[in-house]
Coordinates of C-alpha atoms in Angstrom, one line a residue:
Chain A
X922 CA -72.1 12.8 79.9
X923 CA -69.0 12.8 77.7
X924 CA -67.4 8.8 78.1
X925 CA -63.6 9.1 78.4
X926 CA -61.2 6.1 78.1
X927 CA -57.5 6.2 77.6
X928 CA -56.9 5.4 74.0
X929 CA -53.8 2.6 74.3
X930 CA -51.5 5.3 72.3
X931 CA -52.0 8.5 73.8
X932 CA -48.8 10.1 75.1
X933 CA -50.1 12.2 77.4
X934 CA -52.5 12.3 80.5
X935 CA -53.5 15.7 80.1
X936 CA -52.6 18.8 78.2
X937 CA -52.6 22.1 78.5
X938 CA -52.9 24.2 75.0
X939 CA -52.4 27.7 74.5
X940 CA -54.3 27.9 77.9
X941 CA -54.4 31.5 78.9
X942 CA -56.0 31.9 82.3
X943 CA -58.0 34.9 83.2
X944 CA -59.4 36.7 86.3
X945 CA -61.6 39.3 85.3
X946 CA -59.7 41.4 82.8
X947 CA -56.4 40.4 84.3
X948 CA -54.8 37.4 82.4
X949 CA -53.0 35.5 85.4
X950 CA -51.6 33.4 83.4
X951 CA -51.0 33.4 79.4
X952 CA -50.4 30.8 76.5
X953 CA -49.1 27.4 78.8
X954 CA -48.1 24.2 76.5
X955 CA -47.7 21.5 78.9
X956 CA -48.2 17.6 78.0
X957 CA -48.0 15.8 80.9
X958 CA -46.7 12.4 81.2
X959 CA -49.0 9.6 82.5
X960 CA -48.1 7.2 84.9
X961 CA -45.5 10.0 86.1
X962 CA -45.3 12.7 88.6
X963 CA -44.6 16.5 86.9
X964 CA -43.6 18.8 89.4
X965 CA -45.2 23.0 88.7
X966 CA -42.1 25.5 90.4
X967 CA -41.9 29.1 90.1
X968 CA -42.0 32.1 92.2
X969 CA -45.1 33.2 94.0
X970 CA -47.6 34.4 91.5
X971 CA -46.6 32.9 88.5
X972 CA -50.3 31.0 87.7
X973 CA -48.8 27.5 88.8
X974 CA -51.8 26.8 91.7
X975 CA -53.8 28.5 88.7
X976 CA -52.8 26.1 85.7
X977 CA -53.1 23.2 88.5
X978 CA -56.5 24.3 89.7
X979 CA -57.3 24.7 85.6
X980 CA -56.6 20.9 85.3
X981 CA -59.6 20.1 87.1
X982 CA -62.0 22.9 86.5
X983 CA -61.6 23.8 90.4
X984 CA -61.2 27.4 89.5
X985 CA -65.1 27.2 88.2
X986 CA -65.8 28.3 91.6
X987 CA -64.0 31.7 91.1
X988 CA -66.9 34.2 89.7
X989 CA -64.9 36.0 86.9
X990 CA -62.4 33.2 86.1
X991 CA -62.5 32.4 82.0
X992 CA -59.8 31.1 80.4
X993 CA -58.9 30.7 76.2
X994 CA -57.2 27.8 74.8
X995 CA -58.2 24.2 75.9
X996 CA -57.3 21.4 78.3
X997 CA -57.2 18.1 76.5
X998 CA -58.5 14.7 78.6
X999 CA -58.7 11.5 76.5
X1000 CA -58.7 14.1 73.2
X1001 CA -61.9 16.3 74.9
X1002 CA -61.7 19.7 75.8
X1003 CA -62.4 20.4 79.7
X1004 CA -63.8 22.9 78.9
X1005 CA -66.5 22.1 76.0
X1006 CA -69.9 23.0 77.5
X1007 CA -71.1 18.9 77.5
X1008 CA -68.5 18.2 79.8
X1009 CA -69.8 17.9 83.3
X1010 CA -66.9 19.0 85.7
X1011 CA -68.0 16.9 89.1
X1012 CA -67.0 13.9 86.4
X1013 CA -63.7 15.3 85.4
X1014 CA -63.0 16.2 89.2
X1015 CA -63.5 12.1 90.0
X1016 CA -61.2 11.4 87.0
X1017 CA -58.6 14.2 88.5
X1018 CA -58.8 14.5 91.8
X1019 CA -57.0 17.0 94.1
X1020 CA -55.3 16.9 97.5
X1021 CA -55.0 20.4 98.9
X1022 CA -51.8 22.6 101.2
X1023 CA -53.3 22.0 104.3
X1024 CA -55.0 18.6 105.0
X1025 CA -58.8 18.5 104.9
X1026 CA -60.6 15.9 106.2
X1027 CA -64.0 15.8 106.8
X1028 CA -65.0 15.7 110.4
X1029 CA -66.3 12.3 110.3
X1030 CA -64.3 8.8 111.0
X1031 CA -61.4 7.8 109.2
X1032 CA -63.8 5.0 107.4
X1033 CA -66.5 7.4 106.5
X1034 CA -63.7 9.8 105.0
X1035 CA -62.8 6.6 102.7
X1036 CA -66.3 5.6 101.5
X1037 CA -68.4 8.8 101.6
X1038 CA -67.0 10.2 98.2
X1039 CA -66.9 6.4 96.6
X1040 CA -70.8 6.2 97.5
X1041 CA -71.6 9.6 96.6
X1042 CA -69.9 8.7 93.1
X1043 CA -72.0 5.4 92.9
X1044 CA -70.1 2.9 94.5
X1045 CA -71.6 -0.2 94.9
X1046 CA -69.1 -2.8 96.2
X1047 CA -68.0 -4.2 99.7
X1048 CA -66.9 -0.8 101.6
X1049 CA -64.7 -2.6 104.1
X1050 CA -62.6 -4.1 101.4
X1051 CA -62.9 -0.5 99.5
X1052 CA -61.5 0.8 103.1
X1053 CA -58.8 -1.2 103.8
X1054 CA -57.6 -1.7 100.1
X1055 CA -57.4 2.2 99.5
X1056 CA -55.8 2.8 102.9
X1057 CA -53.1 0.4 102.2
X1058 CA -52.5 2.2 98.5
X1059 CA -51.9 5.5 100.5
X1060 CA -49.7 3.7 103.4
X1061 CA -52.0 4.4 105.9
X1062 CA -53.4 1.0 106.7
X1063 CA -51.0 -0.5 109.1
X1064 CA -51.4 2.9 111.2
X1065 CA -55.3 3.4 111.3
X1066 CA -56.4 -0.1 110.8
X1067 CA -57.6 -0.8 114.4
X1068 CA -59.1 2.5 114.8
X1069 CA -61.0 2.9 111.7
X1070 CA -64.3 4.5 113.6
X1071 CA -62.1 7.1 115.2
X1072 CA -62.4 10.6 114.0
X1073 CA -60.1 11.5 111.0
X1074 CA -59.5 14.8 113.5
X1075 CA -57.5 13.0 115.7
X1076 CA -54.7 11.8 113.1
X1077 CA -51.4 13.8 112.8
X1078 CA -51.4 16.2 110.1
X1079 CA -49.3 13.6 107.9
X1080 CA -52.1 11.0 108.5
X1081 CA -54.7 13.3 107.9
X1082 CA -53.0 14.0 104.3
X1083 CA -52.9 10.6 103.4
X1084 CA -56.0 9.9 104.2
X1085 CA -56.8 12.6 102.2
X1086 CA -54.7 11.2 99.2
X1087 CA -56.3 7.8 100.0
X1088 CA -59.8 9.6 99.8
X1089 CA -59.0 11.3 96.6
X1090 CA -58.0 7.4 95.7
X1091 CA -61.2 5.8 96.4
X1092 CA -63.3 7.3 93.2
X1093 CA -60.3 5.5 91.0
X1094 CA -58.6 9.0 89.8
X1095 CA -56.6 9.0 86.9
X1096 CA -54.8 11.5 87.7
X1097 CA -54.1 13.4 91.3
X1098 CA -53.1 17.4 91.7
X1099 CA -51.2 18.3 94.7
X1100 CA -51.2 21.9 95.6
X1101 CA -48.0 22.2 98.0
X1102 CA -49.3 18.9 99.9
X1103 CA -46.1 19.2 102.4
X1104 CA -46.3 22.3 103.1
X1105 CA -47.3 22.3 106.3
X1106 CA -45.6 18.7 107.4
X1107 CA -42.7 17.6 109.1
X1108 CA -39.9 16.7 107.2
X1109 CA -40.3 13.1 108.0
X1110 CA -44.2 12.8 107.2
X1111 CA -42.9 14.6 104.0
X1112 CA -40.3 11.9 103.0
X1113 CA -43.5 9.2 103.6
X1114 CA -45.9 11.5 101.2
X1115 CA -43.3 11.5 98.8
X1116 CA -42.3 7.9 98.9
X1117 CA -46.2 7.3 98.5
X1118 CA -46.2 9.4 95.6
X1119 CA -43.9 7.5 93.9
X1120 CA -46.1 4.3 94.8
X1121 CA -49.1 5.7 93.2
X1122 CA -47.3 6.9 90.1
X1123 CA -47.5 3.0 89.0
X1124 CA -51.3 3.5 88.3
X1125 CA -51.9 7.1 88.2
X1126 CA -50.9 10.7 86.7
X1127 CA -49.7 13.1 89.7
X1128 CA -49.0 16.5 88.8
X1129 CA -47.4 18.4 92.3
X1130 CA -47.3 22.3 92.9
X1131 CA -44.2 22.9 95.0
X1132 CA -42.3 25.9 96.4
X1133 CA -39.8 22.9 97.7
X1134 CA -37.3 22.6 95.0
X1135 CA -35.7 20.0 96.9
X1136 CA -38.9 18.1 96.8
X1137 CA -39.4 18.9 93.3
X1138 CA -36.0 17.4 92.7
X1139 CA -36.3 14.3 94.9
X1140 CA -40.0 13.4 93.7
X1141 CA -40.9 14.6 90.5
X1142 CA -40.1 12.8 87.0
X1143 CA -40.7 16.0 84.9
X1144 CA -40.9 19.7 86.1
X1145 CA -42.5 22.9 84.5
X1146 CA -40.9 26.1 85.6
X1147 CA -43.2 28.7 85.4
X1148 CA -42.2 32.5 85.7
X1149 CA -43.5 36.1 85.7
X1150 CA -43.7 38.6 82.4
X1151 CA -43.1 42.0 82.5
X1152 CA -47.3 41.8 82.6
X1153 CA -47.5 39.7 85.4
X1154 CA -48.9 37.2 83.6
X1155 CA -47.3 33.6 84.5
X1156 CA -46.1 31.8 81.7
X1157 CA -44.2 28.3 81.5
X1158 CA -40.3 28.9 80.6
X1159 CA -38.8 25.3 80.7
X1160 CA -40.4 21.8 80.8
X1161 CA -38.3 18.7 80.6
X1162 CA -37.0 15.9 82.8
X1163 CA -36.4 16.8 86.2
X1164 CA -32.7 15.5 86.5
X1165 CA -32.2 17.6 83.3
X1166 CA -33.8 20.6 84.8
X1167 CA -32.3 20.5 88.1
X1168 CA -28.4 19.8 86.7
X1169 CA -28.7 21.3 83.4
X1170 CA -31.4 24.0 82.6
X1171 CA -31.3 25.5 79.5
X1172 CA -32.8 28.8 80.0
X1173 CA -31.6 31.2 82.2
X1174 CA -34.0 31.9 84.1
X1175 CA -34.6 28.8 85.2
X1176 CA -30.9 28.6 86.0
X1177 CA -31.4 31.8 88.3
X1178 CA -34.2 30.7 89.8
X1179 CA -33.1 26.9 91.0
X1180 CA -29.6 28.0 91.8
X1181 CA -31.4 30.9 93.9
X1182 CA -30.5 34.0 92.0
X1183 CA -33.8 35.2 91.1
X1184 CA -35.0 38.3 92.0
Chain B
X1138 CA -29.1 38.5 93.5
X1139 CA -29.2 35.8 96.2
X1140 CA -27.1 33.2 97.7
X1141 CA -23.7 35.4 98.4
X1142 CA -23.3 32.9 101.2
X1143 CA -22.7 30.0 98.3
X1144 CA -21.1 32.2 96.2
X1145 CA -18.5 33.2 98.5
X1146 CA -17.6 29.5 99.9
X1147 CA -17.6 28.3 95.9
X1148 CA -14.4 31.2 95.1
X1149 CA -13.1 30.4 98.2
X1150 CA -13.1 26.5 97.2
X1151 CA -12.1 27.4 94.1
X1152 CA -9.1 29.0 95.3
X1153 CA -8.2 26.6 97.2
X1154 CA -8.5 24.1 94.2
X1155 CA -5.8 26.8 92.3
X1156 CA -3.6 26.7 95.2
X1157 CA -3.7 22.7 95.3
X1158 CA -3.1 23.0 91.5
X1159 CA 0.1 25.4 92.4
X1160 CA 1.7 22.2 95.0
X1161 CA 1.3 20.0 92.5
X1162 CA 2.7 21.8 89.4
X1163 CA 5.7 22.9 92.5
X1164 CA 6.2 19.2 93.1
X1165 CA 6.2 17.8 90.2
X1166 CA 8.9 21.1 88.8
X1167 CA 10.7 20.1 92.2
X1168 CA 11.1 16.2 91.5
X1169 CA 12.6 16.4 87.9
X1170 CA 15.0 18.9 89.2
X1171 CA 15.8 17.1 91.8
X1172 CA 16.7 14.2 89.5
X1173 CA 18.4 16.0 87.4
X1174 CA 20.2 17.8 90.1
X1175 CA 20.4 13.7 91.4
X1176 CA 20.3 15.7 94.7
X1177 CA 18.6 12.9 97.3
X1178 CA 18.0 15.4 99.5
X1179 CA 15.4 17.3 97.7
X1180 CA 13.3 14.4 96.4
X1181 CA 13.3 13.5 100.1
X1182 CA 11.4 16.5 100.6
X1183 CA 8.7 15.3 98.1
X1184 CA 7.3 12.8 100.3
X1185 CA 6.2 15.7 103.0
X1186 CA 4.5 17.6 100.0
X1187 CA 3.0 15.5 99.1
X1188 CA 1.3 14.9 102.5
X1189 CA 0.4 18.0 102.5
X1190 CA -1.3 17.7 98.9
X1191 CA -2.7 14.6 100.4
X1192 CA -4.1 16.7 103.7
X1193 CA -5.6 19.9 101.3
X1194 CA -7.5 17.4 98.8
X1195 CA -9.3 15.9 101.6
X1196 CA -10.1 19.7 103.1
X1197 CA -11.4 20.6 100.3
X1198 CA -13.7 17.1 99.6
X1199 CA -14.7 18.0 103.5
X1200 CA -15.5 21.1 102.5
X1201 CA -17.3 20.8 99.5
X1202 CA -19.5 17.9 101.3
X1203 CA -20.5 19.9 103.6
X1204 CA -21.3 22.9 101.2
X1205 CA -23.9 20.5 98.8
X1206 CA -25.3 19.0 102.1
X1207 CA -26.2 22.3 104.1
X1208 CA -26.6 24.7 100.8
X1209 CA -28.2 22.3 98.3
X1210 CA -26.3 23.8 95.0
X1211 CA -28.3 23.3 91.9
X1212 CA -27.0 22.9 88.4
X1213 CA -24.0 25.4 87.4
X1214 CA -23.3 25.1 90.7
X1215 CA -23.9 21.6 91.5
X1216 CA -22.1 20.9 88.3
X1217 CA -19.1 23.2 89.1
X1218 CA -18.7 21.6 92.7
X1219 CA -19.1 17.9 91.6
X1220 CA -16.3 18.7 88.8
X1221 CA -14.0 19.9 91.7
X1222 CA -13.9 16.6 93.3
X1223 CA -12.9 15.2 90.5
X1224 CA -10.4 17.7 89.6
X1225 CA -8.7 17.4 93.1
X1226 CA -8.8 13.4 92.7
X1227 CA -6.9 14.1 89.9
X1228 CA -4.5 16.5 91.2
X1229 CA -3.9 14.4 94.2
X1230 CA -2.8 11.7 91.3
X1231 CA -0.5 14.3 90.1
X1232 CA 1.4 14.7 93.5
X1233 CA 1.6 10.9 93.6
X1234 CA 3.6 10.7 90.2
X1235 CA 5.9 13.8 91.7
X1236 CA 6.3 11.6 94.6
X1237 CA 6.9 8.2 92.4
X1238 CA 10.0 10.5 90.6
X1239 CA 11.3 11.4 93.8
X1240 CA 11.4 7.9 94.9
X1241 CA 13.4 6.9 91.2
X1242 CA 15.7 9.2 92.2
X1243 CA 16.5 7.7 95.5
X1244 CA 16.5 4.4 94.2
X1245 CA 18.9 5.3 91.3
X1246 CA 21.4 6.4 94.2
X1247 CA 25.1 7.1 93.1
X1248 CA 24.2 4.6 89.5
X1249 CA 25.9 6.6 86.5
X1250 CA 23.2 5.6 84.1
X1251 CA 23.0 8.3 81.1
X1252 CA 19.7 9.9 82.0
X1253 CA 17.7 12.1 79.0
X1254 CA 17.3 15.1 80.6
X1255 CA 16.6 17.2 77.8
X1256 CA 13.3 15.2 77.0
X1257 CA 12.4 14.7 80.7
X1258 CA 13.0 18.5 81.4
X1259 CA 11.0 19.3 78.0
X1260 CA 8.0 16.7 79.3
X1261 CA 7.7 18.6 82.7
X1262 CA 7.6 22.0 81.6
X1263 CA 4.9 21.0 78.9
X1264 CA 2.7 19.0 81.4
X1265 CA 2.9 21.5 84.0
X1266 CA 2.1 24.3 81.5
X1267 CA -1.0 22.5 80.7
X1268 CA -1.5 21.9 84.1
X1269 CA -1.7 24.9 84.7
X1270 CA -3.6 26.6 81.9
X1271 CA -6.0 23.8 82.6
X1272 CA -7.0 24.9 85.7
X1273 CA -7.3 28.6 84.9
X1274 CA -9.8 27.0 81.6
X1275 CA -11.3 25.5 84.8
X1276 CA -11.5 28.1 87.1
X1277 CA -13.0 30.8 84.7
X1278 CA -15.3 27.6 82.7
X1279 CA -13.4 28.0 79.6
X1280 CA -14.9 24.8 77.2
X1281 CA -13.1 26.6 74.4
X1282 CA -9.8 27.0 76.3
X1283 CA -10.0 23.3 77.9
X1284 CA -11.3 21.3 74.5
X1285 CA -7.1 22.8 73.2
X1286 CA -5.5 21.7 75.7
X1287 CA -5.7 18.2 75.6
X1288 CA -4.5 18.6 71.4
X1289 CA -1.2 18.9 73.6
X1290 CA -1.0 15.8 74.3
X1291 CA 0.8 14.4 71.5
X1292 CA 3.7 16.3 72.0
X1293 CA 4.3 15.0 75.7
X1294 CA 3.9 11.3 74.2
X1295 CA 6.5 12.1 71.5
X1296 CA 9.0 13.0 74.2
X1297 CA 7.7 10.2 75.9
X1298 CA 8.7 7.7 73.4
X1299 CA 11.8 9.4 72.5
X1300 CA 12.6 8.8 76.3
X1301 CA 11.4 5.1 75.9
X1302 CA 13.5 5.1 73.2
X1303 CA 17.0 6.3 74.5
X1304 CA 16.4 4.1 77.4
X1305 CA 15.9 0.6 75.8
X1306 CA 19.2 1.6 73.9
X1307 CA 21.0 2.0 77.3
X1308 CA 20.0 -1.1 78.0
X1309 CA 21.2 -2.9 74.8
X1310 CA 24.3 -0.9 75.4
X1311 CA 25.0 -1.9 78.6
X1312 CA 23.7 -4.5 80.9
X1313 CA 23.6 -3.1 84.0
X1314 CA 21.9 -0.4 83.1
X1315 CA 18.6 -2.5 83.5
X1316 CA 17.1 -1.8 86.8
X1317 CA 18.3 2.2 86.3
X1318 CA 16.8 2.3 82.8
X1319 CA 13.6 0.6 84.6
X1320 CA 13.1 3.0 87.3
X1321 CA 13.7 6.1 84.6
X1322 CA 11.0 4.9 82.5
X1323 CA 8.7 5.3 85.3
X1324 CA 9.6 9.0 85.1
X1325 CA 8.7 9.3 81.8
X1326 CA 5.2 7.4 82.6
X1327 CA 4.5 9.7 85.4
X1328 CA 5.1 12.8 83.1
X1329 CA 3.6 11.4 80.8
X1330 CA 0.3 10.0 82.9
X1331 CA 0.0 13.7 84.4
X1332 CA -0.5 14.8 80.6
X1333 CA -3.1 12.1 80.4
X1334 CA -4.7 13.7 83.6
X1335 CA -4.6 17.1 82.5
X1336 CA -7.0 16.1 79.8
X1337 CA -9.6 14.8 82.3
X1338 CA -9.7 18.3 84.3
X1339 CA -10.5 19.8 80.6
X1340 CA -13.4 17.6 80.2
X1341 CA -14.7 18.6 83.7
X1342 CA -14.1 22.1 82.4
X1343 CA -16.7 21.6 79.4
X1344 CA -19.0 20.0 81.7
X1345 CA -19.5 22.8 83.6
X1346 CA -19.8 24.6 81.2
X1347 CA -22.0 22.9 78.6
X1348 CA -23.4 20.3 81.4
X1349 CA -22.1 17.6 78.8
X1350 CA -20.0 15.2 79.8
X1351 CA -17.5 14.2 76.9
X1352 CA -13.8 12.6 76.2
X1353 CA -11.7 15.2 74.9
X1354 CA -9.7 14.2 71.5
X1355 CA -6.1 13.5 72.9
X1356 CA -4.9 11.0 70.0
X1357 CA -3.9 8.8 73.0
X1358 CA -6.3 6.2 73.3
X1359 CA -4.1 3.4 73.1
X1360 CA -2.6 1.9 76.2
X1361 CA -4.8 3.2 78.2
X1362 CA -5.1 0.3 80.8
X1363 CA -3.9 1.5 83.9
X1364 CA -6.5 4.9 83.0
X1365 CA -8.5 5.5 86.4

């Protein structure tokens, strides 16, 4: 297994380069440059069927699971390639974890949610204190803490995604994906995800798909805006800080798409 | 394209900013005639104006509130309606300092001071043609149109001084012209303010337009204290 430590100056958590994504012979998604910041949440926007779930699900070799996904270029972690055939990819999914549209706990208690993954991954330590010190990371704590042995079923769906962040949390991630995590929340359990993003974002690398520009706006530090070619092929048109993004894009069609006049 | 239902409420503020622009540069035409007319009547008038320019800036602040809060306007257009409010603070300034002359002229009543009208006159119709060529630079997000404007400026603060000028002389000249010559060089500082505040619609012109927010050369940086 390749060791992979954060080398003190490295300016970038991961990176995408000249990462062309195909399925089959159809390239979903072509030649994406995209540093992304650490300790910093980067929000992925664009129309439906641009490749942003597929550059996101690239970041953690989730897309292995497709049969005739390939992809050409490389995805740099600590200075590796993803990609390079020594690389085992259950590792790099503990070192970048992902927390999914619709929450998915496993049918078990909220306490074996917390701890299965950790001792699956080798954890050794005291699970209560693993328990309660990961649920309070993902501002869950307070809610669940005197019904631990309950089933994570019975939570709301807000509850159930933080306990899915704070499950993604317990194997020590560096870095968290988010594929439209709100999307099927109220606007209030929203606002909490968000405000726990921004939490995490001390420690950890979160890169968030979002159809929500509002969200994007409100939570990111950094958005990609990815688009459509003539081929289909998504392709990244604009990276930068999200207040310059959001007040002053500089190409146009990421103008027309966050002011609403694309398509 | 999308969004016709933002697009339509932004023309519609945006005509309503042009028609706030028109009371002001009316008012402010109105007051120095007015004085120079020294008809009491008329500047009397002012003071319902500029109610009503009062009453249309706060419409249109309600209105553009409510148009970021329930259609979420991103950049050109978050940057367009943001530069509005200023723009109306400003105008609203503008009717203030048509208001202010109105009130000198009252003040001066029946007083047979030796006023400078042909500099006063001259100020007005130069700050009110900037006014107005400012807010059509505005309107159709003219950065090249707005950065000329302000150049302007320098003329409006040579009348200015001239006005100074002729004033402190009456003074010299004659005594009692103190508290007359005093209220009439608040004339001139409104004219010459409203110059001033011309050049701050110009730079929310380039905003818009460039997204960069910058001071405008105007050559008048100096006594700049009362500046809000």
């Amino acid at each position: 297994m390749v060791t992979m430590s954060m080398s003190p100056n490295q300016d970038y958590a991961i990176e995408a380069r000249d990462l062309s994504f195909y399925y089959g012979s159809f390239r979903a998604v072509k030649n994406v440059h995209l540093k992304v910041v650490p300790r910093q949440i980067t929000a992925i926007i664009g129309p439906s069927g641009c490749g942003k779930s597929t550059v996101l699900r690239a970041f953690n070799r989730m897309n292995d699971f497709v049969p005739t996904a390939h992809i050409d270029g490389s995805i740099l972690f600590h200075g590796k390639n993803i990609y390079d055939p020594d690389v085992d990819p259950v590792q790099i999914r503990r070192l970048i974890g992902m927390v999914f549209q619709k929450p998915n706990p496993f049918p078990k208690s909220i306490y074996d949610n917390i701890v299965w993954g950790a001792k699956i991954n080798g954890f050794r330590g005291n699970q209560d204190d693993l328990v309660e010190e990961t649920l309070r990371k993902a501002a869950l704590w307070d809610e669940v803490k005197d019904n631990l042995k309950k089933s994570a079923l019975a939570l709301s769906g807000g509850q159930q995604q933080r306990l899915c962040i704070a499950r993604a949390l317990a194997v020590q991630p560096e870095i968290i994906l988010m594929d439209e995590p709100c999307s099927a929340l109220d606007p209030i359990a929203t606002l909490k995800i968000e405000d726990l993003m921004r939490e995490l974002s001390k420690t950890i690398t979160i890169i968030i798909v979002t159809h929500n520009m509002q969200q994007a706006a409100r939570a990111s530090d950094q958005t990609a805006f990815f688009t459509m070619d003539e081929d289909r092929a998504g392709l990244m048109v604009e990276f930068g800080a999200t207040q310059q993004i959001f007040t002053n894009p500089k190409d146009k069609r990421t103008e027309d798409y966050i002011t609403g006049r694309f398509g | 394209m999308t969004r016709e239902t933002l697009d339509r409420q932004i023309h519609h503020i945006q005509d309503e900013v042009l028609l706030l622009g028109s009371m002001v540069e009316q008012a402010m035409l109105k007051s120095v005639d007015a004085l120079k007319r020294r008809d009491l009547k008329a500047s009397r008038t002012l003071y319902e104006e500029d109610a009503l320019i009062n009453e249309k800036r706060f419409a249109i602040e309600n209105a553009i509130l409510i148009l970021i809060a329930t259609q979420q306007p991103m950049a050109r257009d978050l940057r367009s309606l943001a530069a509005m409010l200023e723009v109306i603070t400003e105008l609203e300034r503008m009717g203030d300092y048509a208001k202010g002359i109105g009130k000198v002229n009252i003040r001066l009543g029946d007083h047979t001071i030796p006023i400078p009208y042909r500099e006063i006159d001259l100020m007005a119709d130069l700050a009110v043609s900037m006014l107005h060529r400012s807010l059509s630079a505005f309107i159709n997000e003219d950065a090249g149109q707005a950065s000329a404007i302000p150049l302007e400026d320098d003329k409006v603060d040579d009348l200015y001084n001239h006005v100074t000028r002729s004033l402190v002389n009456a003074m010299i000249a004659n005594p009692e012209n103190i508290d007359a010559a005093n209220l009439l060089m608040w004339v001139a500082h409104n004219l010459e303010r409203m110059a001033d505040r011309v050049t701050n619609i110009c730079e929310r012109t380039v905003f818009i337009a460039t997204g960069e927010l910058l001071e405008l050369e105007s050559n008048d940086d100096d006594l700049d204290d009362d500046r809000e």
